[in-house]
């Protein structure tokens, strides 16, 4: 089970940290990803962290967002800085498999809404 | 980066009809292709991975096929509960892009 939190209304230029509390598997030994969906739009892959520690980002968030995890809390995070109106979306965390060849997304959290607006 | 496209963008069909959705990658992605179903107001759900492997619990009326750049999701007999938007996603190398989605409706 994955449970996101930390969303809300934030002004442009502000920062927010999303959390994804994981139960049923160990977040540090698997690949974990963030995906977002702007209101009424399609899915956009945002970021992934591999079990070995490597992290990757979509160009749209590179340099502004940071994915991380806390093994002691079995929680995934997404630190979002310099937020823009176009970052407004529902953010989902998802397990992305255990290897590069099984990185489909399953399961997904219920999502957390981030609204960037003045 | 590899771009993912889908067609059609929407389809309306009758209960019992066969529905086919196409996903195309701008470059070959081998077998690293998944399909997701998102019902209105709900969380996306994995349907198929590795082009054609059904996730546990997914009805057998769903099937996937294709290779390298051209992929297909087929619903063999459309049911009312299949009303949803369907997304393909590549997961060969980052970025793990999604297609724009295909909305399936029942007439």
PDB file of C-alpha atoms in Angstrom:
ATOM      1  CA  UNK A   1       0.000   0.000   0.000  1.00  0.00           C
ATOM      2  CA  UNK A   2       1.184   3.488  -0.832  1.00  0.00           C
ATOM      3  CA  UNK A   3      -0.220   6.589   0.841  1.00  0.00           C
ATOM      4  CA  UNK A   4       0.754  10.046  -0.366  1.00  0.00           C
ATOM      5  CA  UNK A   5       0.580  13.224   1.675  1.00  0.00           C
ATOM      6  CA  UNK A   6       1.933  16.744   1.689  1.00  0.00           C
ATOM      7  CA  UNK A   7      -0.025  18.317  -1.105  1.00  0.00           C
ATOM      8  CA  UNK A   8      -1.892  21.592  -1.002  1.00  0.00           C
ATOM      9  CA  UNK A   9      -2.071  25.114  -2.311  1.00  0.00           C
ATOM     10  CA  UNK A  10       1.268  26.841  -2.764  1.00  0.00           C
ATOM     11  CA  UNK A  11       2.268  30.132  -4.340  1.00  0.00           C
ATOM     12  CA  UNK A  12       4.433  30.221  -7.462  1.00  0.00           C
ATOM     13  CA  UNK A  13       8.097  30.030  -6.527  1.00  0.00           C
ATOM     14  CA  UNK A  14       7.329  28.146  -3.353  1.00  0.00           C
ATOM     15  CA  UNK A  15       8.401  24.708  -2.169  1.00  0.00           C
ATOM     16  CA  UNK A  16       6.548  21.600  -1.112  1.00  0.00           C
ATOM     17  CA  UNK A  17       7.584  18.118  -0.064  1.00  0.00           C
ATOM     18  CA  UNK A  18       5.396  15.170  -0.952  1.00  0.00           C
ATOM     19  CA  UNK A  19       5.590  11.950   1.037  1.00  0.00           C
ATOM     20  CA  UNK A  20       4.630   8.433   0.032  1.00  0.00           C
ATOM     21  CA  UNK A  21       4.396   6.063   2.977  1.00  0.00           C
ATOM     22  CA  UNK A  22       4.876   2.484   1.876  1.00  0.00           C
ATOM     23  CA  UNK A  23       3.710  -0.722   3.504  1.00  0.00           C
ATOM     24  CA  UNK A  24       3.996  -4.284   2.280  1.00  0.00           C
ATOM     25  CA  UNK A  25       7.424  -3.931   0.715  1.00  0.00           C
ATOM     26  CA  UNK A  26      10.720  -2.180   1.409  1.00  0.00           C
ATOM     27  CA  UNK A  27      11.102   1.113  -0.389  1.00  0.00           C
ATOM     28  CA  UNK A  28      14.897   0.968  -0.307  1.00  0.00           C
ATOM     29  CA  UNK A  29      15.115  -2.344  -2.181  1.00  0.00           C
ATOM     30  CA  UNK A  30      12.890  -1.494  -5.111  1.00  0.00           C
ATOM     31  CA  UNK A  31      12.490   1.133  -7.792  1.00  0.00           C
ATOM     32  CA  UNK A  32      10.050   3.920  -6.961  1.00  0.00           C
ATOM     33  CA  UNK A  33       8.568   6.547  -9.224  1.00  0.00           C
ATOM     34  CA  UNK A  34       6.467   9.699  -9.218  1.00  0.00           C
ATOM     35  CA  UNK A  35       3.918  10.407 -11.925  1.00  0.00           C
ATOM     36  CA  UNK A  36       1.651  13.437 -12.213  1.00  0.00           C
ATOM     37  CA  UNK A  37      -1.557  14.309 -13.971  1.00  0.00           C
ATOM     38  CA  UNK A  38      -2.627  17.891 -14.544  1.00  0.00           C
ATOM     39  CA  UNK A  39      -6.386  18.494 -14.254  1.00  0.00           C
ATOM     40  CA  UNK A  40      -8.133  17.002 -17.259  1.00  0.00           C
ATOM     41  CA  UNK A  41      -4.832  15.967 -18.851  1.00  0.00           C
ATOM     42  CA  UNK A  42      -2.849  12.800 -19.421  1.00  0.00           C
ATOM     43  CA  UNK A  43      -0.190  11.111 -17.333  1.00  0.00           C
ATOM     44  CA  UNK A  44       3.304  12.585 -17.111  1.00  0.00           C
ATOM     45  CA  UNK A  45       6.223  10.589 -15.763  1.00  0.00           C
ATOM     46  CA  UNK A  46       8.154  12.780 -13.308  1.00  0.00           C
ATOM     47  CA  UNK A  47      10.967  10.873 -11.605  1.00  0.00           C
ATOM     48  CA  UNK A  48      12.379   7.510 -10.603  1.00  0.00           C
ATOM     49  CA  UNK A  49      14.836   6.288  -8.001  1.00  0.00           C
ATOM     50  CA  UNK A  50      16.548   2.962  -8.459  1.00  0.00           C
ATOM     51  CA  UNK A  51      17.340   0.700  -5.535  1.00  0.00           C
ATOM     52  CA  UNK A  52      21.036   1.380  -6.093  1.00  0.00           C
ATOM     53  CA  UNK A  53      20.470   5.084  -5.556  1.00  0.00           C
ATOM     54  CA  UNK A  54      20.454   6.466  -9.086  1.00  0.00           C
ATOM     55  CA  UNK A  55      17.772   9.086  -9.735  1.00  0.00           C
ATOM     56  CA  UNK A  56      16.292  10.423 -12.951  1.00  0.00           C
ATOM     57  CA  UNK A  57      13.899  13.231 -13.798  1.00  0.00           C
ATOM     58  CA  UNK A  58      11.709  14.495 -16.577  1.00  0.00           C
ATOM     59  CA  UNK A  59      13.193  17.549 -18.280  1.00  0.00           C
ATOM     60  CA  UNK A  60      10.228  19.598 -17.074  1.00  0.00           C
ATOM     61  CA  UNK A  61      11.259  19.192 -13.414  1.00  0.00           C
ATOM     62  CA  UNK A  62      15.002  18.620 -13.622  1.00  0.00           C
ATOM     63  CA  UNK A  63      16.899  20.932 -11.293  1.00  0.00           C
ATOM     64  CA  UNK A  64      13.761  21.809  -9.339  1.00  0.00           C
ATOM     65  CA  UNK A  65      12.510  18.463  -7.993  1.00  0.00           C
ATOM     66  CA  UNK A  66      14.417  15.907  -5.931  1.00  0.00           C
ATOM     67  CA  UNK A  67      13.338  12.337  -5.294  1.00  0.00           C
ATOM     68  CA  UNK A  68      14.586  10.601  -2.178  1.00  0.00           C
ATOM     69  CA  UNK A  69      13.666   7.932   0.331  1.00  0.00           C
ATOM     70  CA  UNK A  70      14.000   7.260   4.031  1.00  0.00           C
ATOM     71  CA  UNK A  71      14.572   3.589   4.774  1.00  0.00           C
ATOM     72  CA  UNK A  72      13.841   4.009   8.472  1.00  0.00           C
ATOM     73  CA  UNK A  73      10.393   5.359   7.681  1.00  0.00           C
ATOM     74  CA  UNK A  74       9.908   3.269   4.536  1.00  0.00           C
ATOM     75  CA  UNK A  75       8.854   6.445   2.795  1.00  0.00           C
ATOM     76  CA  UNK A  76       9.476   8.005  -0.593  1.00  0.00           C
ATOM     77  CA  UNK A  77       9.679  11.760  -1.003  1.00  0.00           C
ATOM     78  CA  UNK A  78       9.478  14.355  -3.735  1.00  0.00           C
ATOM     79  CA  UNK A  79      10.953  17.727  -2.827  1.00  0.00           C
ATOM     80  CA  UNK A  80       9.520  20.311  -5.190  1.00  0.00           C
ATOM     81  CA  UNK A  81      11.165  23.742  -5.384  1.00  0.00           C
ATOM     82  CA  UNK A  82      10.586  26.794  -7.574  1.00  0.00           C
ATOM     83  CA  UNK A  83       7.047  25.646  -8.214  1.00  0.00           C
ATOM     84  CA  UNK A  84       5.209  26.923 -11.260  1.00  0.00           C
ATOM     85  CA  UNK A  85       1.567  27.054 -12.234  1.00  0.00           C
ATOM     86  CA  UNK A  86       2.211  24.244 -14.708  1.00  0.00           C
ATOM     87  CA  UNK A  87       3.227  21.960 -11.830  1.00  0.00           C
ATOM     88  CA  UNK A  88      -0.400  21.934 -10.692  1.00  0.00           C
ATOM     89  CA  UNK A  89      -1.419  18.303 -10.803  1.00  0.00           C
ATOM     90  CA  UNK A  90      -2.359  15.171  -8.956  1.00  0.00           C
ATOM     91  CA  UNK A  91       0.882  13.485  -7.975  1.00  0.00           C
ATOM     92  CA  UNK A  92       1.038   9.710  -7.686  1.00  0.00           C
ATOM     93  CA  UNK A  93       3.788   7.547  -6.287  1.00  0.00           C
ATOM     94  CA  UNK A  94       4.152   4.047  -7.639  1.00  0.00           C
ATOM     95  CA  UNK A  95       6.393   1.044  -7.271  1.00  0.00           C
ATOM     96  CA  UNK A  96       8.495   0.635 -10.405  1.00  0.00           C
ATOM     97  CA  UNK A  97       9.696  -2.927 -10.090  1.00  0.00           C
ATOM     98  CA  UNK A  98      12.986  -4.345  -8.883  1.00  0.00           C
ATOM     99  CA  UNK A  99      15.058  -4.233 -12.054  1.00  0.00           C
ATOM    100  CA  UNK A 100      15.426  -2.196 -15.212  1.00  0.00           C
ATOM    101  CA  UNK A 101      13.536  -4.854 -17.142  1.00  0.00           C
ATOM    102  CA  UNK A 102      10.413  -4.833 -14.948  1.00  0.00           C
ATOM    103  CA  UNK A 103       9.920  -1.134 -14.329  1.00  0.00           C
ATOM    104  CA  UNK A 104       6.198  -1.015 -14.991  1.00  0.00           C
ATOM    105  CA  UNK A 105       4.239   0.878 -12.365  1.00  0.00           C
ATOM    106  CA  UNK A 106       2.301  -1.156  -9.850  1.00  0.00           C
ATOM    107  CA  UNK A 107       0.876  -0.505  -7.351  1.00  0.00           C
ATOM    108  CA  UNK A 108      -0.024   3.175  -7.284  1.00  0.00           C
ATOM    109  CA  UNK A 109      -0.905   5.439  -4.397  1.00  0.00           C
ATOM    110  CA  UNK A 110      -4.203   7.266  -4.271  1.00  0.00           C
ATOM    111  CA  UNK A 111      -2.588  10.536  -5.297  1.00  0.00           C
ATOM    112  CA  UNK A 112      -2.105  13.924  -3.703  1.00  0.00           C
ATOM    113  CA  UNK A 113      -3.165  17.224  -5.234  1.00  0.00           C
ATOM    114  CA  UNK A 114      -0.715  20.075  -5.642  1.00  0.00           C
ATOM    115  CA  UNK A 115      -2.091  23.455  -6.700  1.00  0.00           C
ATOM    116  CA  UNK A 116       0.320  26.229  -7.561  1.00  0.00           C
ATOM    117  CA  UNK A 117      -1.483  29.535  -7.616  1.00  0.00           C
ATOM    118  CA  UNK A 118      -1.283  33.036  -6.199  1.00  0.00           C
TER     119      UNK A 118
ATOM    120  CA  UNK B   1      13.845  11.203 -26.185  1.00  0.00           C
ATOM    121  CA  UNK B   2      11.455   8.600 -27.530  1.00  0.00           C
ATOM    122  CA  UNK B   3       7.928   9.914 -28.116  1.00  0.00           C
ATOM    123  CA  UNK B   4       4.815   7.835 -27.535  1.00  0.00           C
ATOM    124  CA  UNK B   5       1.653   8.374 -29.551  1.00  0.00           C
ATOM    125  CA  UNK B   6      -1.749   6.711 -29.349  1.00  0.00           C
ATOM    126  CA  UNK B   7      -4.669   6.399 -31.692  1.00  0.00           C
ATOM    127  CA  UNK B   8      -7.484   7.020 -31.710  1.00  0.00           C
ATOM    128  CA  UNK B   9      -7.711   9.699 -29.040  1.00  0.00           C
ATOM    129  CA  UNK B  10     -11.217   8.503 -28.271  1.00  0.00           C
ATOM    130  CA  UNK B  11     -13.491   5.687 -29.317  1.00  0.00           C
ATOM    131  CA  UNK B  12     -17.153   4.973 -28.694  1.00  0.00           C
ATOM    132  CA  UNK B  13     -18.368   1.437 -29.165  1.00  0.00           C
ATOM    133  CA  UNK B  14     -21.285  -0.793 -28.246  1.00  0.00           C
ATOM    134  CA  UNK B  15     -21.263  -3.402 -25.518  1.00  0.00           C
ATOM    135  CA  UNK B  16     -19.807  -6.569 -26.979  1.00  0.00           C
ATOM    136  CA  UNK B  17     -17.789  -4.794 -29.659  1.00  0.00           C
ATOM    137  CA  UNK B  18     -14.117  -5.384 -30.224  1.00  0.00           C
ATOM    138  CA  UNK B  19     -12.047  -2.287 -29.453  1.00  0.00           C
ATOM    139  CA  UNK B  20      -8.463  -1.781 -30.605  1.00  0.00           C
ATOM    140  CA  UNK B  21      -6.120   0.939 -29.400  1.00  0.00           C
ATOM    141  CA  UNK B  22      -2.764   1.563 -31.026  1.00  0.00           C
ATOM    142  CA  UNK B  23       0.395   2.870 -29.371  1.00  0.00           C
ATOM    143  CA  UNK B  24       3.452   3.848 -31.347  1.00  0.00           C
ATOM    144  CA  UNK B  25       6.987   4.618 -30.168  1.00  0.00           C
ATOM    145  CA  UNK B  26       9.197   6.925 -32.217  1.00  0.00           C
ATOM    146  CA  UNK B  27      12.056   4.409 -31.794  1.00  0.00           C
ATOM    147  CA  UNK B  28      12.208   0.753 -30.903  1.00  0.00           C
ATOM    148  CA  UNK B  29      11.590  -0.051 -27.253  1.00  0.00           C
ATOM    149  CA  UNK B  30      11.851  -3.844 -27.471  1.00  0.00           C
ATOM    150  CA  UNK B  31       9.272  -5.371 -25.125  1.00  0.00           C
ATOM    151  CA  UNK B  32       9.284  -2.574 -22.529  1.00  0.00           C
ATOM    152  CA  UNK B  33       5.666  -1.502 -22.966  1.00  0.00           C
ATOM    153  CA  UNK B  34       2.873  -1.380 -20.410  1.00  0.00           C
ATOM    154  CA  UNK B  35      -0.807  -0.443 -20.566  1.00  0.00           C
ATOM    155  CA  UNK B  36      -2.784   1.257 -17.803  1.00  0.00           C
ATOM    156  CA  UNK B  37      -6.485   1.809 -17.317  1.00  0.00           C
ATOM    157  CA  UNK B  38      -7.782   4.891 -15.542  1.00  0.00           C
ATOM    158  CA  UNK B  39     -11.474   4.985 -14.802  1.00  0.00           C
ATOM    159  CA  UNK B  40     -13.038   8.411 -14.253  1.00  0.00           C
ATOM    160  CA  UNK B  41     -11.897   9.872 -10.944  1.00  0.00           C
ATOM    161  CA  UNK B  42      -9.833   6.824 -10.070  1.00  0.00           C
ATOM    162  CA  UNK B  43      -6.202   5.852  -9.715  1.00  0.00           C
ATOM    163  CA  UNK B  44      -4.493   4.360 -12.783  1.00  0.00           C
ATOM    164  CA  UNK B  45      -4.308   0.583 -12.765  1.00  0.00           C
ATOM    165  CA  UNK B  46      -1.757  -1.651 -14.476  1.00  0.00           C
ATOM    166  CA  UNK B  47      -3.406  -3.846 -17.103  1.00  0.00           C
ATOM    167  CA  UNK B  48      -0.581  -5.305 -19.156  1.00  0.00           C
ATOM    168  CA  UNK B  49       3.214  -5.329 -19.031  1.00  0.00           C
ATOM    169  CA  UNK B  50       5.911  -6.616 -21.349  1.00  0.00           C
ATOM    170  CA  UNK B  51       3.584  -5.939 -24.298  1.00  0.00           C
ATOM    171  CA  UNK B  52       1.244  -8.852 -23.657  1.00  0.00           C
ATOM    172  CA  UNK B  53       1.395 -10.157 -20.075  1.00  0.00           C
ATOM    173  CA  UNK B  54      -1.857  -9.588 -18.230  1.00  0.00           C
ATOM    174  CA  UNK B  55      -1.538  -8.325 -14.679  1.00  0.00           C
ATOM    175  CA  UNK B  56      -3.138 -10.627 -12.141  1.00  0.00           C
ATOM    176  CA  UNK B  57      -6.877 -10.128 -11.925  1.00  0.00           C
ATOM    177  CA  UNK B  58      -7.270  -8.427 -15.289  1.00  0.00           C
ATOM    178  CA  UNK B  59     -10.104  -9.955 -17.351  1.00  0.00           C
ATOM    179  CA  UNK B  60      -9.026 -12.083 -20.280  1.00  0.00           C
ATOM    180  CA  UNK B  61     -10.968  -9.902 -22.720  1.00  0.00           C
ATOM    181  CA  UNK B  62      -7.969  -7.567 -22.545  1.00  0.00           C
ATOM    182  CA  UNK B  63      -4.943  -8.468 -24.627  1.00  0.00           C
ATOM    183  CA  UNK B  64      -1.799  -6.797 -25.864  1.00  0.00           C
ATOM    184  CA  UNK B  65       0.417  -7.359 -28.863  1.00  0.00           C
ATOM    185  CA  UNK B  66       3.114  -5.777 -30.971  1.00  0.00           C
ATOM    186  CA  UNK B  67       6.847  -5.258 -30.955  1.00  0.00           C
ATOM    187  CA  UNK B  68       9.553  -2.610 -31.087  1.00  0.00           C
ATOM    188  CA  UNK B  69       7.559   0.448 -32.214  1.00  0.00           C
ATOM    189  CA  UNK B  70       3.968  -0.625 -32.806  1.00  0.00           C
ATOM    190  CA  UNK B  71       1.719  -1.964 -30.102  1.00  0.00           C
ATOM    191  CA  UNK B  72      -1.952  -2.755 -29.685  1.00  0.00           C
ATOM    192  CA  UNK B  73      -4.351  -3.063 -26.784  1.00  0.00           C
ATOM    193  CA  UNK B  74      -7.483  -5.011 -27.639  1.00  0.00           C
ATOM    194  CA  UNK B  75     -10.692  -5.378 -25.687  1.00  0.00           C
ATOM    195  CA  UNK B  76     -12.330  -8.388 -27.298  1.00  0.00           C
ATOM    196  CA  UNK B  77     -15.836  -7.727 -26.018  1.00  0.00           C
ATOM    197  CA  UNK B  78     -16.411  -4.280 -24.558  1.00  0.00           C
ATOM    198  CA  UNK B  79     -18.182  -4.161 -21.213  1.00  0.00           C
ATOM    199  CA  UNK B  80     -19.753  -1.152 -19.476  1.00  0.00           C
ATOM    200  CA  UNK B  81     -17.103  -1.303 -16.751  1.00  0.00           C
ATOM    201  CA  UNK B  82     -14.369  -0.811 -19.372  1.00  0.00           C
ATOM    202  CA  UNK B  83     -15.270   2.863 -19.754  1.00  0.00           C
ATOM    203  CA  UNK B  84     -11.924   4.508 -19.020  1.00  0.00           C
ATOM    204  CA  UNK B  85      -8.895   6.196 -20.462  1.00  0.00           C
ATOM    205  CA  UNK B  86      -6.113   3.854 -21.498  1.00  0.00           C
ATOM    206  CA  UNK B  87      -2.455   4.834 -21.503  1.00  0.00           C
ATOM    207  CA  UNK B  88       0.570   3.083 -22.874  1.00  0.00           C
ATOM    208  CA  UNK B  89       3.948   3.660 -21.251  1.00  0.00           C
ATOM    209  CA  UNK B  90       7.481   2.752 -22.216  1.00  0.00           C
ATOM    210  CA  UNK B  91       9.954   1.679 -19.568  1.00  0.00           C
ATOM    211  CA  UNK B  92      13.061   0.795 -21.526  1.00  0.00           C
ATOM    212  CA  UNK B  93      15.128   3.846 -20.581  1.00  0.00           C
ATOM    213  CA  UNK B  94      14.316   7.125 -18.897  1.00  0.00           C
ATOM    214  CA  UNK B  95      12.219   9.112 -19.414  1.00  0.00           C
ATOM    215  CA  UNK B  96       9.485   6.492 -18.964  1.00  0.00           C
ATOM    216  CA  UNK B  97       7.030   8.408 -21.123  1.00  0.00           C
ATOM    217  CA  UNK B  98       3.315   7.800 -21.416  1.00  0.00           C
ATOM    218  CA  UNK B  99       1.184   8.017 -24.499  1.00  0.00           C
ATOM    219  CA  UNK B 100      -1.454  10.776 -24.520  1.00  0.00           C
ATOM    220  CA  UNK B 101      -4.259   8.358 -23.722  1.00  0.00           C
ATOM    221  CA  UNK B 102      -7.294   6.913 -25.462  1.00  0.00           C
ATOM    222  CA  UNK B 103     -10.726   7.416 -23.976  1.00  0.00           C
ATOM    223  CA  UNK B 104     -13.123   4.501 -24.417  1.00  0.00           C
ATOM    224  CA  UNK B 105     -16.831   5.093 -24.074  1.00  0.00           C
ATOM    225  CA  UNK B 106     -19.897   2.913 -24.477  1.00  0.00           C
ATOM    226  CA  UNK B 107     -22.572   3.965 -26.953  1.00  0.00           C
TER     227      UNK B 107
END
